[in-house]
């Protein structure tokens, strides 16, 4: 009997399948590929790699196809992958050790999701390796799960460092949306037949890919209103709703929702990061430092939870450095800087970025022939950190040159607009600064300071009629912040005298 079977379902995967099958050569004793209707060379590629290929008539049910593949799999152990996934070479030895055991084990693996199109990366823990048993069954028409069946058969779940690369998100947004639409049709059908919390969660996720926030919130509200919903699902629902409120500038609502989610799941890195952002942009630095530290520590620990994401540590560290700089805490800044340095040790481009961050934080001069090179280090992934450091950078001429040399693709980003507007204000280009700040606020109200910068510009331009509407907007956004409200009330008193 084979020791390990690679079990797969595929359709038109000629682009991805070779890499997947090559990644298990020498470790999988049997490869079972179930084809659900390919019209390309998928089946031929599978056969060339020694796979047993079976046809399966598609019935709008991924679990049905998976279960058919399980029936054809004869190994003691099952590893299941999608065609756009690869077992990493560094995981082979650990996998070999595990499959020598004869216990009913289910093994959590690390799914490393690559998304170069959006400069994002994340890791999710999921059961992909388990001891074979004819009673095991996948469940769910889409996002099929084996976990429920494993629990019913009293399998013990263990952790591993087995890493699987997932390239499925590293495709253009149009292709992701097409995939989400396909899944959504099946999920909505499944939910209509039998409403479940898991289906509601996956429907919300699919609508999220399609940028349909109204329907995302509809299904997350279903989760929040259902008593049986697990705490982790509710925490994710609160986080999404809090993030949307944050984007609208409703910081009071955002804080309330994020805090509810955090009480349900205090170790969720994304929730802790969101709370850190809310406290940063509302000027509560001690709280912001506390939550970003929590986010970094829990993300590093890779706490095992169902469907929980482990975020790219760079994104956490960039925010941590931004908060430390805003809090004027050299101690915190140096700690996170050293963590980033350890993470990117030896990479030339990373060393350049680190040096740029250090120069900006310390307010040190940048050599003339290096300004363009440093400006090229600003990307979508790190721009909020770098633009916030540039905003505080004391050398105005260099600051303006860095901003003018920044990539055109970032010129509409609110972090760029805020930094550029402040530099123009410092350079006495008041009318131009006001236009830039207005553009930023129209996109998103990000922090009280921008409101006061714009008010200052209006005063200098004697455009007092614009201040009243701006103050009303600020009062709505920052109602939960006594210090900001006090400054706004003082401003209103001064305006009443002028009027």
Coordinates of C-alpha atoms in Angstrom, one line a residue:
X1 CA 0.0 0.0 0.0
X2 CA 1.4 3.5 -0.9
X3 CA 2.5 5.5 2.1
X4 CA 1.3 9.0 0.8
X5 CA -1.2 9.9 -1.8
X6 CA -1.4 13.3 -3.4
X7 CA -5.2 13.9 -4.0
X8 CA -6.3 16.6 -6.4
X9 CA -9.2 17.9 -8.4
X10 CA -8.5 20.0 -11.5
X11 CA -10.0 21.7 -14.5
X12 CA -8.0 23.5 -17.2
X13 CA -4.9 23.8 -15.0
X14 CA -2.1 23.4 -17.7
X15 CA -0.5 26.6 -16.5
X16 CA -0.1 25.6 -12.8
X17 CA -0.3 21.8 -12.7
X18 CA 3.4 21.0 -13.7
X19 CA 4.8 23.0 -10.8
X20 CA 2.5 21.4 -8.3
X21 CA 3.3 17.8 -9.4
X22 CA 7.0 18.5 -9.6
X23 CA 7.0 19.7 -6.0
X24 CA 5.9 16.3 -4.7
X25 CA 8.2 14.1 -6.8
X26 CA 10.0 11.7 -4.5
X27 CA 7.6 12.1 -1.6
X28 CA 4.2 11.1 -3.1
X29 CA 3.9 7.4 -3.7
X30 CA 0.6 7.8 -5.5
X31 CA -0.9 10.8 -7.4
X32 CA -4.6 10.8 -7.9
X33 CA -5.9 13.6 -10.2
X34 CA -9.7 13.9 -10.7
X35 CA -10.5 16.0 -13.8
X36 CA -13.9 17.8 -13.9
X37 CA -13.9 18.7 -17.6
X38 CA -10.6 20.1 -18.8
X39 CA -10.4 21.2 -22.5
X40 CA -6.7 21.9 -22.4
X41 CA -3.6 19.6 -21.8
X42 CA -4.2 19.2 -18.1
X43 CA -4.9 15.4 -18.3
X44 CA -1.9 14.7 -20.5
X45 CA 0.4 16.7 -18.1
X46 CA -1.0 14.7 -15.1
X47 CA -0.4 11.4 -16.9
X48 CA 3.2 12.4 -17.9
X49 CA 3.9 12.9 -14.2
X50 CA 2.7 9.4 -13.3
X51 CA -0.7 10.4 -12.0
X52 CA -3.8 8.1 -12.0
X53 CA -6.3 10.3 -13.9
X54 CA -10.1 9.9 -13.4
X55 CA -13.0 11.8 -15.0
X56 CA -15.7 13.3 -12.9
X57 CA -18.9 14.9 -14.2
X58 CA -19.1 18.3 -12.5
X59 CA -22.2 18.7 -10.3
X60 CA -21.6 22.2 -8.9
X61 CA -20.1 20.7 -5.7
X62 CA -16.4 20.8 -4.8
X63 CA -16.9 18.3 -1.9
X64 CA -18.4 15.7 -4.2
X65 CA -15.4 15.9 -6.5
X66 CA -13.0 15.8 -3.5
X67 CA -14.8 12.8 -2.0
X68 CA -14.5 11.0 -5.4
X69 CA -10.8 11.7 -5.3
X70 CA -10.6 10.3 -1.8
X71 CA -12.3 7.1 -2.9
X72 CA -9.6 6.6 -5.5
X73 CA -6.8 7.3 -3.1
X74 CA -5.2 4.2 -1.6
X75 CA -2.3 5.7 0.5
X76 CA -2.1 5.5 4.3
X77 CA -1.8 9.3 4.3
X78 CA -3.5 11.9 2.2
X79 CA -2.0 15.2 1.1
X80 CA -4.4 17.4 -0.9
X81 CA -3.3 20.3 -2.9
X82 CA -4.8 22.6 -5.6
X83 CA -2.9 22.9 -8.9
X84 CA -1.8 26.5 -8.0
X85 CA -0.1 25.2 -4.9
X86 CA 3.4 23.8 -4.3
X87 CA 4.9 21.8 -1.4
X88 CA 8.1 23.6 -0.5
X89 CA 11.4 21.7 -0.6
X90 CA 12.1 22.6 3.0
X91 CA 9.0 20.8 4.1
X92 CA 9.8 17.4 2.7
X93 CA 11.7 15.9 5.6
X94 CA 9.1 16.9 8.2
X95 CA 6.4 15.5 6.0
X96 CA 8.3 12.2 5.7
X97 CA 8.7 12.0 9.5
X98 CA 4.9 12.5 10.0
X99 CA 3.8 9.8 7.6
X100 CA 5.9 7.2 9.4
X101 CA 3.3 7.4 12.2
X102 CA 0.3 5.1 12.3
X103 CA -2.0 7.3 14.5
X104 CA -5.2 9.0 13.3
X105 CA -3.6 12.5 13.0
X106 CA -4.7 15.6 11.1
X107 CA -1.8 18.0 10.3
X108 CA -2.1 21.8 10.1
X109 CA 0.1 23.2 7.3
X110 CA 1.1 26.8 6.6
X111 CA -0.5 28.0 3.3
X112 CA 1.7 30.9 2.1
X113 CA -0.5 33.1 -0.1
X114 CA 1.5 35.0 -2.6
X115 CA -0.1 38.2 -4.1
X116 CA 2.5 40.3 -6.0
X117 CA -0.2 42.1 -7.9
X118 CA -1.4 43.9 -4.7
X119 CA 2.0 43.8 -2.9
X120 CA 0.4 41.6 -0.2
X121 CA 1.4 38.3 1.4
X122 CA -0.3 36.3 4.1
X123 CA -0.1 32.9 5.8
X124 CA -3.1 30.8 6.8
X125 CA -3.0 27.5 8.8
X126 CA -5.1 24.7 7.3
X127 CA -5.4 20.9 7.6
X128 CA -4.0 19.5 4.3
X129 CA -2.4 16.3 5.5
X130 CA -4.2 13.4 7.4
X131 CA -4.3 9.7 7.9
X132 CA -6.5 8.0 5.4
X133 CA -9.9 6.6 6.5
X134 CA -12.8 5.4 4.2
X135 CA -15.2 7.2 6.5
X136 CA -13.7 10.6 5.9
X137 CA -15.8 13.1 3.9
X138 CA -15.4 16.7 2.7
X139 CA -18.3 18.9 3.3
X140 CA -19.5 22.2 1.6
X141 CA -20.2 22.9 -2.1
X142 CA -17.4 25.6 -2.1
X143 CA -14.4 26.0 0.2
X144 CA -14.9 22.4 1.0
X145 CA -13.8 21.3 4.5
X146 CA -12.4 18.1 5.9
X147 CA -12.1 19.4 9.5
X148 CA -15.7 18.5 10.5
X149 CA -15.3 14.9 9.4
X150 CA -11.9 14.6 11.1
X151 CA -13.4 15.8 14.4
X152 CA -16.3 13.4 14.1
X153 CA -13.8 10.5 13.8
X154 CA -11.8 11.7 16.8
X155 CA -8.7 12.7 14.9
X156 CA -6.0 14.5 16.8
X157 CA -4.9 17.8 15.1
X158 CA -1.2 18.6 15.4
X159 CA 0.8 21.6 14.2
X160 CA 3.6 21.5 11.7
X161 CA 6.0 23.8 9.8
X162 CA 5.1 22.2 6.5
X163 CA 4.7 25.1 4.1
X164 CA 2.6 25.2 0.9
X165 CA 3.0 28.1 -1.5
X166 CA -0.4 29.2 -2.9
X167 CA -0.2 31.2 -6.1
X168 CA -3.9 31.5 -6.7
X169 CA -4.1 35.1 -5.5
X170 CA -1.1 36.1 -7.6
X171 CA -3.3 36.8 -10.6
X172 CA -4.9 40.0 -12.0
X173 CA -7.9 41.3 -10.1
X174 CA -10.3 40.5 -13.0
X175 CA -9.4 36.8 -12.7
X176 CA -9.9 36.8 -9.0
X177 CA -13.3 38.4 -9.4
X178 CA -14.3 35.8 -12.0
X179 CA -13.3 33.1 -9.5
X180 CA -15.2 34.8 -6.7
X181 CA -18.4 35.1 -8.9
X182 CA -18.2 31.4 -9.7
X183 CA -17.9 30.5 -6.0
X184 CA -20.6 33.0 -5.0
X185 CA -23.2 31.4 -7.2
X186 CA -22.6 28.0 -5.6
X187 CA -22.4 29.4 -2.1
X188 CA -25.7 31.3 -2.4
X189 CA -27.3 28.1 -3.6
X190 CA -25.9 26.2 -0.7
X191 CA -27.0 28.9 1.8
X192 CA -30.5 29.0 0.4
X193 CA -30.8 25.2 0.8
X194 CA -29.2 25.1 4.3
X195 CA -28.1 28.4 5.9
X196 CA -24.9 27.9 7.9
X197 CA -22.4 30.2 9.6
X198 CA -19.6 28.9 7.5
X199 CA -21.4 29.5 4.2
X200 CA -22.4 33.0 5.4
X201 CA -18.7 33.7 6.2
X202 CA -17.5 32.5 2.8
X203 CA -20.3 34.5 1.0
X204 CA -19.1 37.6 2.8
X205 CA -15.5 36.8 1.8
X206 CA -16.5 36.4 -1.9
X207 CA -18.5 39.7 -1.9
X208 CA -15.3 41.3 -0.4
X209 CA -13.3 40.2 -3.4
X210 CA -16.0 41.8 -5.6
X211 CA -15.8 45.1 -3.5
X212 CA -19.5 44.7 -2.6
X213 CA -19.4 46.0 1.0
X214 CA -23.2 46.2 1.3
X215 CA -23.5 42.5 0.8
X216 CA -20.4 41.7 2.9
X217 CA -22.0 43.6 5.8
X218 CA -25.4 41.8 5.2
X219 CA -23.8 38.4 5.7
X220 CA -21.5 39.5 8.5
X221 CA -24.6 40.9 10.3
X222 CA -26.2 37.5 9.9
X223 CA -23.2 36.0 11.7
X224 CA -23.3 38.6 14.4
X225 CA -27.0 38.1 15.0
X226 CA -26.8 34.3 15.2
X227 CA -26.2 33.1 18.7
X228 CA -24.4 30.0 17.6
X229 CA -21.7 31.9 15.6
X230 CA -18.2 31.1 16.9
X231 CA -16.3 34.0 18.5
X232 CA -13.7 34.0 15.8
X233 CA -16.3 34.5 13.0
X234 CA -17.9 37.3 15.0
X235 CA -14.5 38.9 15.6
X236 CA -13.8 39.0 11.9
X237 CA -17.2 40.5 11.2
X238 CA -16.6 43.3 13.8
X239 CA -13.2 43.9 12.2
X240 CA -14.6 44.3 8.7
X241 CA -17.4 46.7 9.9
X242 CA -14.9 48.6 12.0
X243 CA -12.5 49.0 9.1
X244 CA -15.3 50.4 6.9
X245 CA -16.3 52.9 9.6
X246 CA -12.6 53.8 9.9
X247 CA -12.4 54.4 6.1
X248 CA -15.5 56.7 6.3
X249 CA -13.9 58.7 9.1
X250 CA -16.4 57.5 11.7
X251 CA -13.7 56.9 14.3
X252 CA -16.1 56.6 17.3
X253 CA -18.0 53.8 15.6
X254 CA -14.8 52.2 14.3
X255 CA -13.4 52.1 17.8
X256 CA -16.6 50.6 19.3
X257 CA -16.8 47.9 16.7
X258 CA -13.1 47.0 16.8
X259 CA -13.1 46.9 20.6
X260 CA -16.0 44.4 20.5
X261 CA -14.1 42.2 18.1
X262 CA -11.0 42.5 20.2
X263 CA -12.8 41.3 23.3
X264 CA -13.9 38.2 21.4
X265 CA -10.5 37.5 19.9
X266 CA -7.7 39.5 21.6
X267 CA -5.0 37.7 19.6
X268 CA -6.2 38.5 16.1
X269 CA -3.3 40.5 14.5
X270 CA -5.5 42.3 12.0
X271 CA -7.8 43.5 14.8
X272 CA -4.9 44.7 16.9
X273 CA -3.4 46.5 13.9
X274 CA -6.8 48.2 13.2
X275 CA -7.0 49.4 16.8
X276 CA -3.4 50.6 16.7
X277 CA -4.3 52.7 13.5
X278 CA -7.4 54.1 15.2
X279 CA -5.5 55.2 18.2
X280 CA -2.7 56.6 16.1
X281 CA -4.9 58.7 14.0
X282 CA -6.8 59.9 17.0
X283 CA -3.6 60.9 18.8
X284 CA -3.8 58.3 21.7
X285 CA -0.2 57.1 21.4
X286 CA 0.1 54.9 24.5
X287 CA -2.9 52.8 23.3
X288 CA -1.6 52.7 19.8
X289 CA 1.8 51.5 20.9
X290 CA 0.2 48.9 23.1
X291 CA -2.0 47.4 20.3
X292 CA 0.8 47.4 17.6
X293 CA 3.1 45.5 20.0
X294 CA 0.2 43.1 20.6
X295 CA -0.2 42.7 16.8
X296 CA 3.5 42.1 16.3
X297 CA 3.8 39.5 19.1
X298 CA 0.7 37.5 18.2
X299 CA 1.6 37.6 14.5
X300 CA 5.1 36.3 15.3
X301 CA 3.7 33.5 17.5
X302 CA 1.5 32.3 14.6
X303 CA -1.2 31.3 17.1
X304 CA -3.2 28.4 15.6
X305 CA -6.8 29.2 14.9
X306 CA -9.3 28.1 12.3
X307 CA -8.9 30.2 9.2
X308 CA -6.7 32.8 11.1
X309 CA -4.3 34.8 9.0
X310 CA -0.7 35.4 9.8
X311 CA 0.2 38.8 8.2
X312 CA 3.4 39.6 6.3
X313 CA 5.6 40.8 9.3
X314 CA 6.8 43.8 7.2
X315 CA 3.4 45.3 7.1
X316 CA 3.1 45.1 10.9
X317 CA 6.6 46.5 11.3
X318 CA 6.0 49.4 8.9
X319 CA 3.0 50.5 11.0
X320 CA 4.9 49.9 14.2
X321 CA 7.7 52.3 13.0
X322 CA 5.1 54.9 11.9
X323 CA 3.5 54.8 15.3
X324 CA 6.8 54.9 17.2
X325 CA 7.8 58.0 15.2
X326 CA 4.5 59.7 15.8
X327 CA 4.8 58.9 19.5
X328 CA 8.4 60.3 19.4
X329 CA 9.6 57.1 21.1
X330 CA 13.2 56.4 20.0
X331 CA 13.1 53.3 22.2
X332 CA 10.2 51.7 20.4
X333 CA 11.4 52.9 17.0
X334 CA 14.9 51.3 17.5
X335 CA 13.3 48.0 18.6
X336 CA 11.1 47.7 15.5
X337 CA 13.9 49.0 13.3
X338 CA 16.1 46.2 14.6
X339 CA 13.3 43.6 14.0
X340 CA 13.0 44.8 10.4
X341 CA 16.7 44.7 10.0
X342 CA 16.8 41.0 11.1
X343 CA 14.0 40.2 8.8
X344 CA 15.6 41.7 5.7
X345 CA 19.3 41.0 6.6
X346 CA 21.6 40.8 3.6
X347 CA 19.2 42.1 0.9
X348 CA 20.7 45.1 -1.0
X349 CA 17.3 46.7 -1.7
X350 CA 16.2 46.2 1.9
X351 CA 19.5 47.7 3.2
X352 CA 18.8 50.8 1.1
X353 CA 15.2 51.1 2.5
X354 CA 16.5 50.7 6.1
X355 CA 19.1 53.4 5.6
X356 CA 16.4 55.7 4.1
X357 CA 14.2 55.1 7.1
X358 CA 17.0 55.8 9.5
X359 CA 18.0 59.1 7.7
X360 CA 14.4 60.3 7.8
X361 CA 13.8 59.5 11.4
X362 CA 17.0 61.1 12.6
X363 CA 16.5 64.1 10.3
X364 CA 19.9 63.6 8.7
X365 CA 20.9 65.2 5.3
X366 CA 20.5 63.1 2.2
X367 CA 23.3 63.4 -0.4
X368 CA 22.3 65.1 -3.6
X369 CA 23.1 62.1 -5.8
X370 CA 21.1 59.8 -3.5
X371 CA 17.7 61.6 -3.4
X372 CA 16.3 60.1 -6.6
X373 CA 17.5 56.6 -5.5
X374 CA 15.8 56.9 -2.1
X375 CA 12.6 58.2 -3.6
X376 CA 12.4 55.1 -5.7
X377 CA 12.2 53.0 -2.5
X378 CA 8.7 54.4 -1.8
X379 CA 6.1 51.7 -2.7
X380 CA 2.4 51.0 -2.1
X381 CA 3.5 48.6 0.7
X382 CA 5.6 51.1 2.7
X383 CA 4.3 54.5 1.6
X384 CA 2.3 55.3 4.8
X385 CA 5.5 54.9 6.9
X386 CA 7.8 56.8 4.5
X387 CA 5.4 59.6 3.8
X388 CA 4.7 60.1 7.5
X389 CA 8.5 60.2 8.1
X390 CA 9.0 62.7 5.2
X391 CA 6.2 64.9 6.7
X392 CA 8.3 65.3 9.9
X393 CA 11.6 65.5 8.0
X394 CA 13.2 69.0 8.9
X395 CA 15.1 69.7 5.7
X396 CA 12.4 71.3 3.5
X397 CA 14.3 71.4 0.2
X398 CA 15.1 67.7 0.3
X399 CA 11.6 66.9 1.6
X400 CA 10.0 68.6 -1.5
X401 CA 12.4 66.9 -3.9
X402 CA 11.6 63.4 -2.4
X403 CA 7.9 64.1 -2.7
X404 CA 8.2 65.4 -6.3
X405 CA 10.2 62.4 -7.3
X406 CA 7.8 59.8 -5.8
X407 CA 6.1 57.5 -8.2
X408 CA 3.1 58.9 -10.1
X409 CA 1.1 55.9 -8.9
X410 CA 1.3 57.1 -5.3
X411 CA 0.4 60.8 -6.0
X412 CA -3.3 60.1 -5.2
X413 CA -2.6 58.3 -1.9
X414 CA -3.8 60.2 1.1
X415 CA -0.5 59.7 2.9
X416 CA 1.3 61.4 0.0
X417 CA -1.3 64.2 -0.2
X418 CA -1.0 64.9 3.5
X419 CA 2.8 65.0 3.5
X420 CA 2.9 67.1 0.3
X421 CA 0.3 69.5 1.6
X422 CA 2.2 70.1 4.8
X423 CA 5.5 70.7 2.9
X424 CA 3.7 73.2 0.7
X425 CA 2.4 75.0 3.8
X426 CA 5.9 75.1 5.2
X427 CA 7.1 76.6 1.9
X428 CA 4.5 79.3 2.0
X429 CA 2.6 77.9 -1.0
X430 CA -0.6 78.3 1.0
X431 CA -3.2 78.2 -1.7
X432 CA -1.7 75.1 -3.3
X433 CA -1.4 73.5 0.1
X434 CA -5.1 74.1 0.7
X435 CA -6.0 72.5 -2.6
X436 CA -3.9 69.4 -1.7
X437 CA -5.5 69.1 1.7
X438 CA -9.0 69.5 0.3
X439 CA -8.2 66.6 -2.1
X440 CA -7.0 64.5 0.7
X441 CA -10.0 65.1 2.9
X442 CA -12.4 64.4 0.0
X443 CA -10.8 61.0 -0.3
X444 CA -10.6 60.1 3.4
X445 CA -10.4 61.9 6.7
X446 CA -7.2 60.4 8.2
X447 CA -6.2 62.4 11.2
X448 CA -7.2 65.6 13.2
X449 CA -3.9 67.3 12.3
X450 CA -4.9 67.5 8.6
X451 CA -8.1 69.3 9.5
X452 CA -6.1 71.9 11.5
X453 CA -3.5 72.3 8.8
X454 CA -6.3 73.1 6.3
X455 CA -8.0 75.5 8.8
X456 CA -4.7 77.3 9.2
X457 CA -4.4 77.6 5.4
X458 CA -8.0 79.0 5.2
X459 CA -7.2 81.6 7.9
X460 CA -4.1 82.7 6.0
X461 CA -6.1 82.9 2.8
X462 CA -8.9 84.7 4.7
X463 CA -11.4 82.0 3.4
X464 CA -13.3 82.0 6.7
X465 CA -16.6 80.8 5.1
X466 CA -15.0 77.4 4.4
X467 CA -13.9 76.9 8.0
X468 CA -17.5 76.4 9.4
X469 CA -18.2 73.4 7.2
X470 CA -14.8 71.9 7.9
X471 CA -15.3 72.2 11.7
X472 CA -18.7 70.4 11.4
X473 CA -17.1 67.6 9.5
X474 CA -14.3 67.3 12.1
X475 CA -16.9 67.3 15.0
X476 CA -18.6 64.3 13.4
X477 CA -15.4 62.4 12.9
X478 CA -13.7 63.2 16.1
X479 CA -16.6 63.3 18.6
X480 CA -15.0 60.6 20.7
X481 CA -11.8 62.7 21.3
X482 CA -12.1 65.3 24.0
X483 CA -8.9 67.1 23.2
X484 CA -9.8 67.6 19.5
X485 CA -13.3 68.7 20.4
X486 CA -11.9 71.2 22.9
X487 CA -9.7 72.7 20.1
X488 CA -12.7 72.8 17.8
X489 CA -14.9 74.6 20.3
X490 CA -12.2 77.2 20.9
X491 CA -11.9 77.7 17.2
X492 CA -15.7 78.1 16.9
X493 CA -15.6 80.8 19.6
X494 CA -12.9 82.7 17.7
X495 CA -14.9 82.4 14.5
X496 CA -18.1 83.8 16.2
X497 CA -16.1 86.9 17.1
X498 CA -14.9 87.3 13.4
X499 CA -18.5 86.9 12.2

